[in-house]
CSV table of C-alpha atoms and ligand atoms in Angstrom, one decimal:
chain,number,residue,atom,x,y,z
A,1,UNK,CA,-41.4,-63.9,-59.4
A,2,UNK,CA,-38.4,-61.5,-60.0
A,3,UNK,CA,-38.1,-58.3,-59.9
A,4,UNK,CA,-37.4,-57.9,-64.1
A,5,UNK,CA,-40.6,-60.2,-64.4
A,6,UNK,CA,-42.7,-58.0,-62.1
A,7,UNK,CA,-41.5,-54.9,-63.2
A,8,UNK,CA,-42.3,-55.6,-67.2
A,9,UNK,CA,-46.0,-56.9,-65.9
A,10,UNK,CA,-46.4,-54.0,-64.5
A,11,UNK,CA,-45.1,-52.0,-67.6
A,12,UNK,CA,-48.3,-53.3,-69.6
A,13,UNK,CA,-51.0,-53.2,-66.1
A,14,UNK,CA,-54.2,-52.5,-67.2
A,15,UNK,CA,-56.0,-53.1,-64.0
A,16,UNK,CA,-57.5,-49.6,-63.9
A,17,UNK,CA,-58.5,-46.9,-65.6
A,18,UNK,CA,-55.6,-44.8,-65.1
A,19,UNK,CA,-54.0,-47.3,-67.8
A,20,UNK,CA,-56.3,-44.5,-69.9
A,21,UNK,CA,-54.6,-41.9,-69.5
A,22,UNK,CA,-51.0,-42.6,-68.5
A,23,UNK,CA,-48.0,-42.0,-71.0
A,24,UNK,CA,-45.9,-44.3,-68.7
A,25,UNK,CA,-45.9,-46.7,-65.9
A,26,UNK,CA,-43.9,-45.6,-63.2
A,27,UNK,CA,-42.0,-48.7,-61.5
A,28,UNK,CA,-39.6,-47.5,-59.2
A,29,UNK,CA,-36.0,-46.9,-59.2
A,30,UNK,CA,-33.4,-48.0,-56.7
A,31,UNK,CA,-31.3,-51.1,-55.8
A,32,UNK,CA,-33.1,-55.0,-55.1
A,33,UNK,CA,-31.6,-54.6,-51.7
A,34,UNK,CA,-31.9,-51.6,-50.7
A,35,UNK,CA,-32.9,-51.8,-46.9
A,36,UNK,CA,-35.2,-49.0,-47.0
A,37,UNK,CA,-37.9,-48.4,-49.3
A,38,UNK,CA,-39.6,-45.1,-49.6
A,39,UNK,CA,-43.7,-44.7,-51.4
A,40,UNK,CA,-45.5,-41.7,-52.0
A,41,UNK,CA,-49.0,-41.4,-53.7
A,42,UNK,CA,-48.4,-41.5,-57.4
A,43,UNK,CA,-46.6,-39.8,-60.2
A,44,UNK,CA,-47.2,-36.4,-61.5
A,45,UNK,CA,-46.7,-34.9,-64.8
A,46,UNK,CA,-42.7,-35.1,-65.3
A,47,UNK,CA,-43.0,-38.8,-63.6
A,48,UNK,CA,-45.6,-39.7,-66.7
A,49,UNK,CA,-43.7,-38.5,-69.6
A,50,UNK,CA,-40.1,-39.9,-67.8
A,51,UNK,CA,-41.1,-43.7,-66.2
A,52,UNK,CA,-38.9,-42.4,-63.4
A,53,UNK,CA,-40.6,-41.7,-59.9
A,54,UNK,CA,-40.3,-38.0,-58.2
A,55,UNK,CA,-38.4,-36.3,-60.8
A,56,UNK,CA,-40.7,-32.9,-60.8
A,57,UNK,CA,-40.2,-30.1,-58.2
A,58,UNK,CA,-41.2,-32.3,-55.5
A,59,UNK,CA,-38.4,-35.0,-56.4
A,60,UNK,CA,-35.8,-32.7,-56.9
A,61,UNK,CA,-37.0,-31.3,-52.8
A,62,UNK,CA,-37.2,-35.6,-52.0
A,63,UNK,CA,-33.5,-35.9,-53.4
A,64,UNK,CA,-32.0,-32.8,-51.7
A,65,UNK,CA,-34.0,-34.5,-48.3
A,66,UNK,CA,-32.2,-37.7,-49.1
A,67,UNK,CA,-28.8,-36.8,-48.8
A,68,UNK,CA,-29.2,-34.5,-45.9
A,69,UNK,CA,-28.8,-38.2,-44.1
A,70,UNK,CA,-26.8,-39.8,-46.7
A,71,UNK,CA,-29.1,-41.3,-49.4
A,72,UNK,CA,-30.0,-41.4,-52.6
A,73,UNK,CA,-31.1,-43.5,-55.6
A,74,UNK,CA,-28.1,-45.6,-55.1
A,75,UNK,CA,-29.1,-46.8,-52.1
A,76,UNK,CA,-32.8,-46.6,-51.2
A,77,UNK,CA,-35.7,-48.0,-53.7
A,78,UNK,CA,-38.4,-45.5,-54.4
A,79,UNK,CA,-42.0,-46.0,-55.7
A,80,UNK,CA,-45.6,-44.8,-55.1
A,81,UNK,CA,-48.7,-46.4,-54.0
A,82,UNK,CA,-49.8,-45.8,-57.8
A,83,UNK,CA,-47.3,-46.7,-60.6
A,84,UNK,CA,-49.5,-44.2,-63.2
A,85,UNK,CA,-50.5,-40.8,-62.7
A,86,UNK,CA,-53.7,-39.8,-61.9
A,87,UNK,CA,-55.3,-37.2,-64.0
A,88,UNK,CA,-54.7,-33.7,-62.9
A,89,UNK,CA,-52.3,-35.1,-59.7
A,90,UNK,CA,-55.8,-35.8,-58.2
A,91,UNK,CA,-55.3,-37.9,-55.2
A,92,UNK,CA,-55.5,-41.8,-56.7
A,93,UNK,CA,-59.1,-43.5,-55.9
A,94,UNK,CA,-59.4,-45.8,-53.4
A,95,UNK,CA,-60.3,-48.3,-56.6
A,96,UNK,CA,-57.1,-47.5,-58.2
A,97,UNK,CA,-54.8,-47.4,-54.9
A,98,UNK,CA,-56.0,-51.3,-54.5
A,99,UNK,CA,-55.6,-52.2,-57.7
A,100,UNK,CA,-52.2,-51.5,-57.6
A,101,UNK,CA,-51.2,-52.5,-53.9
A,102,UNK,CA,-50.1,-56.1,-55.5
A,103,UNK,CA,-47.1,-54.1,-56.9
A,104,UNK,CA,-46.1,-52.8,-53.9
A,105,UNK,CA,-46.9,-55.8,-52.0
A,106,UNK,CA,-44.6,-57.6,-54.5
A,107,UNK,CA,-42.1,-55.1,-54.8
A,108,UNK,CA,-41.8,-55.4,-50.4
A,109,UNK,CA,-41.3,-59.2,-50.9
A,110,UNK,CA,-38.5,-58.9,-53.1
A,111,UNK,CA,-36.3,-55.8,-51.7
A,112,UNK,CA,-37.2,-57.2,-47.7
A,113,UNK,CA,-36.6,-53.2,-46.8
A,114,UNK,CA,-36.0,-52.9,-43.0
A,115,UNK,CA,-37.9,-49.6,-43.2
A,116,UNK,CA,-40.6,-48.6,-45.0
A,117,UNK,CA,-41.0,-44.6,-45.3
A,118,UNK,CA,-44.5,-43.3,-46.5
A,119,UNK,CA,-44.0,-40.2,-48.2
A,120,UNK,CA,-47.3,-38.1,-46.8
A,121,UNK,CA,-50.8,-38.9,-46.0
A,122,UNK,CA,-51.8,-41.2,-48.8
A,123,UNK,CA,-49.3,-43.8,-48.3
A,124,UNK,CA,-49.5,-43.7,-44.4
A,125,UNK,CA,-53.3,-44.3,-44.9
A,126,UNK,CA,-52.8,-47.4,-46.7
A,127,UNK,CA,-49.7,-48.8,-45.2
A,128,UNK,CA,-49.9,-47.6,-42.0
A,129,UNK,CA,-53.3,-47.4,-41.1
A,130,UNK,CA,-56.6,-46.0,-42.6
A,131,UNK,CA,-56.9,-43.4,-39.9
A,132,UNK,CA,-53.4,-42.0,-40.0
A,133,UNK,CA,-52.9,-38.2,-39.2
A,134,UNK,CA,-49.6,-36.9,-40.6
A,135,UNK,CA,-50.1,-33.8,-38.4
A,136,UNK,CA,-49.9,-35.9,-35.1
A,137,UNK,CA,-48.1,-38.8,-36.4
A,138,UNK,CA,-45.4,-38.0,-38.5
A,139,UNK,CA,-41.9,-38.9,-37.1
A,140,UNK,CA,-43.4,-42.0,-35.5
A,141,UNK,CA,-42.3,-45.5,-36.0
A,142,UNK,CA,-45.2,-48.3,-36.3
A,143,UNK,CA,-43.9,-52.0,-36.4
A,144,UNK,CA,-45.8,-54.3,-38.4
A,145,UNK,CA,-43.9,-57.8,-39.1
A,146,UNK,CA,-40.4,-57.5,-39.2
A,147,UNK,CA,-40.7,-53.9,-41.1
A,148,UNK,CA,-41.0,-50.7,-39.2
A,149,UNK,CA,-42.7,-48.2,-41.1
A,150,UNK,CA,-42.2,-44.3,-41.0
A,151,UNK,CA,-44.4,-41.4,-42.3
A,152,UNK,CA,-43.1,-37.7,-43.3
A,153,UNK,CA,-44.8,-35.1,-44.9
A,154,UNK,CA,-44.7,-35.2,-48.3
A,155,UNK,CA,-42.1,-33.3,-50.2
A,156,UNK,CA,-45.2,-31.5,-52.4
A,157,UNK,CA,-46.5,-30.1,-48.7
A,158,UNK,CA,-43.6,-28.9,-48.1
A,159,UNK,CA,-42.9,-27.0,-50.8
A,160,UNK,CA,-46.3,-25.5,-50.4
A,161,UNK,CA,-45.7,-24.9,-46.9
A,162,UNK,CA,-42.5,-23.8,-45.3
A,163,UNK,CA,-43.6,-24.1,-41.6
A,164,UNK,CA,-43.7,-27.8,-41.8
A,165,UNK,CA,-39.3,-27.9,-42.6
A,166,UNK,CA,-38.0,-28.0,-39.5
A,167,UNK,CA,-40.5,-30.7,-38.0
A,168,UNK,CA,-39.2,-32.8,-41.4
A,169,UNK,CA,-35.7,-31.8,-40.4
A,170,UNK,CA,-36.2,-33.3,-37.4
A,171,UNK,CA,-38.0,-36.6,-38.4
A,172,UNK,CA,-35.0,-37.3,-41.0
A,173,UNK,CA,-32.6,-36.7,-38.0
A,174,UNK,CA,-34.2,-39.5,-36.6
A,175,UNK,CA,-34.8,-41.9,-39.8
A,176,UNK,CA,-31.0,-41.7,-40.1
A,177,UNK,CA,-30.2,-42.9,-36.8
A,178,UNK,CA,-32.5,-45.6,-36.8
A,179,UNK,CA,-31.2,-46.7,-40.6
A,180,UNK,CA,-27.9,-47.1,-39.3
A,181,UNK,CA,-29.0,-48.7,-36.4
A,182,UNK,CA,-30.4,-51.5,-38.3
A,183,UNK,CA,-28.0,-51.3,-41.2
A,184,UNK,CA,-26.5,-54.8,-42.3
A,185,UNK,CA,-23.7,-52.4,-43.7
A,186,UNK,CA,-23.7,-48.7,-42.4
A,187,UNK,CA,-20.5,-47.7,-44.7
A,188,UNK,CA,-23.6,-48.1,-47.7
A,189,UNK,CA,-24.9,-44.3,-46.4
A,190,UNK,CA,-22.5,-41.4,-46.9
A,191,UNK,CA,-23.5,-40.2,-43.5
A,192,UNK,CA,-20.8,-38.0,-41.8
B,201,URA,N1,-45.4,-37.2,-56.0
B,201,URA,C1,-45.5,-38.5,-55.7
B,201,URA,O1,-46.1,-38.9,-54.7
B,201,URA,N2,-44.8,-39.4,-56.4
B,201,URA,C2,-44.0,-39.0,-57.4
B,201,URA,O2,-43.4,-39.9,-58.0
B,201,URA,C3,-43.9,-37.7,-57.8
B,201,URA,C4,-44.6,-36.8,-57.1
């Protein structure tokens, strides 16, 4: 499958009840080969009405993140766990997360990211492992396959909570060195 096929199934997924409720079906944005991926937990309200992932408050934080080490939707692919918003930005059920995991696991196939970045708790429990603690394990790197995965707090947390910057500073310090450590083409990343 391609990623124009995929995408429009997924622009009509009914697999759960969040097909309800949604305005739209959040895909993802970003290049087919973009080497590193990022997923957080699902969109919220501006992310509904747009299609477009992490375009509220948080996004706007996630984008200023990004190019602190050179990126942005030009050159990493972003997407959540869930692709439509759960009601009231509840966290999505565990039912809904794996009805939509053959998105993402689709989605993976196709870009082949070197890095996967979980954005927060919810995606690190799924793709990382069930008992992830973002507290303790943020900042770590977790090699599964030929993919290393990553978790950070979430841009949401940190808007909520200021004390958690510096330790995010730090873990996207690091994310940049390892991306263009692995890079097939470093000049891709404006990174001075
Ligand atoms: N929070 C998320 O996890 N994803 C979005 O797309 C927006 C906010």
């Amino acid at each position: 499958m391609d990623f124009e096929t995929l995408r429009s199934t997924c622009l009509t997924c009914r697999r759960c009840p969040l097909a309800e409720t949604r305005t739209q079906v959040v895909f993802g944005v970003g290049p087919t080969d973009a080497e590193v991926l990022f997923v957080g937990e699902g969109p919220g309200q501006q992310e509904d009405l747009t299609g477009e992932p992490f375009v509220g408050p948080a996004g706007h934080l996630l984008d200023d993140m990004l190019s602190i080490i050179g990126m942005g939707r030009h050159n990493c692919y972003i997407t959540n766990i869930v692709k439509c918003r759960p009601p009231q930005n509840r966290d999505p059920l565990d039912g809904e997360q794996t009805a939509c995991m053959p998105f993402l696991r689709q989605q993976t196939k196709l870009l082949r990211p070197k890095i996967i970045v979980c954005l927060g708790r919810i995606a690190a429990m799924r793709l990382i492992k069930p008992d992830f603690k973002i507290t303790q394990e943020h900042g770590q790197w977790f090699e599964k396959g030929d993919i290393l995965f990553y978790a950070i707090y979430h841009p949401s947390a940190l808007l909520r909570d200021l004390t958690k910057r510096p330790d995010t500073f730090r873990d996207l310090k690091k994310l940049r060195a390892k991306v263009l450590e692995l890079s097939a083409d470093p000049a891709r990343y404006d990174i001075p």
